[in-house]
XYZ file of C-alpha atoms in Angstrom:
133
model
C 2.088 -18.497 24.514
C 1.070 -16.344 21.529
C 2.138 -13.190 23.397
C 5.471 -14.798 24.242
C 6.091 -15.590 20.579
C 5.218 -12.000 19.636
C 7.604 -10.593 22.241
C 10.395 -12.957 21.183
C 9.792 -11.930 17.549
C 10.020 -8.228 18.406
C 13.170 -8.742 20.440
C 14.711 -10.776 17.619
C 13.981 -8.098 15.013
C 15.282 -5.311 17.240
C 18.330 -7.379 18.187
C 19.216 -8.091 14.554
C 18.801 -4.453 13.592
C 20.906 -3.399 16.568
C 23.654 -5.813 15.530
C 23.506 -4.580 11.901
C 23.549 -0.909 12.911
C 26.730 1.028 12.212
C 25.921 3.891 14.581
C 24.293 2.337 17.646
C 24.570 5.462 19.771
C 22.260 7.455 17.495
C 19.378 4.975 17.735
C 16.345 6.764 19.115
C 14.354 4.348 21.282
C 11.425 6.622 22.088
C 9.932 6.564 18.519
C 10.357 2.781 18.422
C 8.506 2.413 21.724
C 5.759 4.775 20.583
C 5.248 2.826 17.362
C 5.064 -0.508 19.189
C 2.476 0.904 21.598
C 0.506 2.418 18.697
C 0.615 -0.899 16.850
C -0.632 -2.771 19.926
C -3.502 -0.295 20.415
C -4.508 -0.461 16.748
C -4.348 -4.256 16.783
C -6.575 -4.382 19.856
C -9.084 -1.895 18.411
C -9.219 -3.519 14.983
C -9.485 -7.082 16.253
C -11.628 -6.711 19.385
C -14.198 -3.966 18.708
C -17.201 -3.597 16.422
C -15.659 -0.466 14.891
C -12.556 -2.443 13.963
C -14.671 -5.288 12.607
C -16.645 -2.828 10.486
C -13.456 -1.231 9.139
C -11.881 -4.571 8.290
C -15.044 -5.789 6.566
C -15.219 -2.520 4.591
C -11.621 -2.809 3.419
C -12.169 -6.474 2.581
C -15.203 -5.659 0.434
C -13.232 -2.968 -1.419
C -10.427 -5.422 -2.185
C -12.929 -8.100 -3.199
C -14.457 -5.719 -5.738
C -11.011 -4.734 -7.039
C -10.089 -8.414 -7.428
C -13.423 -9.072 -9.155
C -12.647 -6.320 -11.688
C -9.176 -7.792 -12.176
C -10.681 -11.260 -12.706
C -13.031 -9.852 -15.340
C -10.097 -8.197 -17.080
C -8.152 -11.454 -17.035
C -11.176 -13.336 -18.343
C -11.558 -10.762 -21.128
C -7.921 -10.978 -22.192
C -7.202 -14.656 -21.510
C -10.700 -16.163 -21.661
C -10.734 -19.930 -22.157
C -7.037 -20.434 -21.493
C -7.673 -22.588 -18.388
C -8.748 -26.167 -19.025
C -12.224 -27.004 -17.760
C -12.303 -28.831 -14.435
C -8.647 -28.228 -13.566
C -9.250 -25.317 -11.224
C -7.349 -22.069 -11.447
C -3.755 -21.571 -12.350
C -1.496 -19.516 -10.086
C -0.411 -17.272 -12.932
C -3.953 -16.320 -13.918
C -5.531 -16.140 -10.498
C -2.771 -14.491 -8.463
C -0.067 -12.841 -10.554
C -2.194 -11.185 -13.229
C -4.535 -9.439 -10.754
C -1.438 -7.994 -9.083
C -0.189 -6.773 -12.462
C -3.569 -5.279 -13.446
C -4.017 -3.516 -10.091
C -0.478 -2.140 -10.298
C -1.040 -0.884 -13.848
C -4.269 0.847 -12.805
C -2.537 2.465 -9.829
C 0.406 3.621 -11.925
C -1.847 5.049 -14.640
C -3.840 6.949 -11.998
C -0.631 8.367 -10.545
C 0.570 9.290 -14.049
C -2.727 11.030 -14.867
C -2.615 12.914 -11.583
C 0.974 14.023 -12.249
C 0.130 15.061 -15.805
C -2.835 17.084 -14.541
C -0.601 18.770 -11.945
C 1.909 19.777 -14.645
C -0.859 21.105 -16.890
C -2.308 23.226 -14.091
C 1.183 24.449 -13.150
C 1.869 25.411 -16.789
C -1.440 27.312 -17.042
C -0.722 29.190 -13.818
C 2.774 30.011 -15.029
C 1.411 31.425 -18.308
C -1.230 33.424 -16.456
C 1.357 34.906 -14.117
C 3.542 35.831 -17.093
C 0.608 37.618 -18.734
C -0.274 39.521 -15.592
C 3.353 40.400 -15.015
C 3.676 41.849 -18.560
C 0.440 43.860 -18.399
């Protein structure tokens, strides 16, 4: 039954995209078939082997540590805002970790881009010096 639901879901998605397509003749079916087969193989390997179990547990532990850092950041900024005994609030426990993780990712990308531009500028200046000499 679960395989039937998966097949019906795939057919539904492909059918809706086929209906919404403006140029149906240019649809390439071979890459779609390859990706479905690749997805099925990866799903089998990740869910039914010890290697897949190890990978999933590793990724889960990484995300748990990231969420723990985010929780500490939230506790530092908004410590004591939740009433005792009332559990967690959606805003503090779900939305703010997403915001903090996104900010950290964006700042890392910005720092990497800034470093790239600095290195490019230094190389440009060096090439100008060597070209003038």
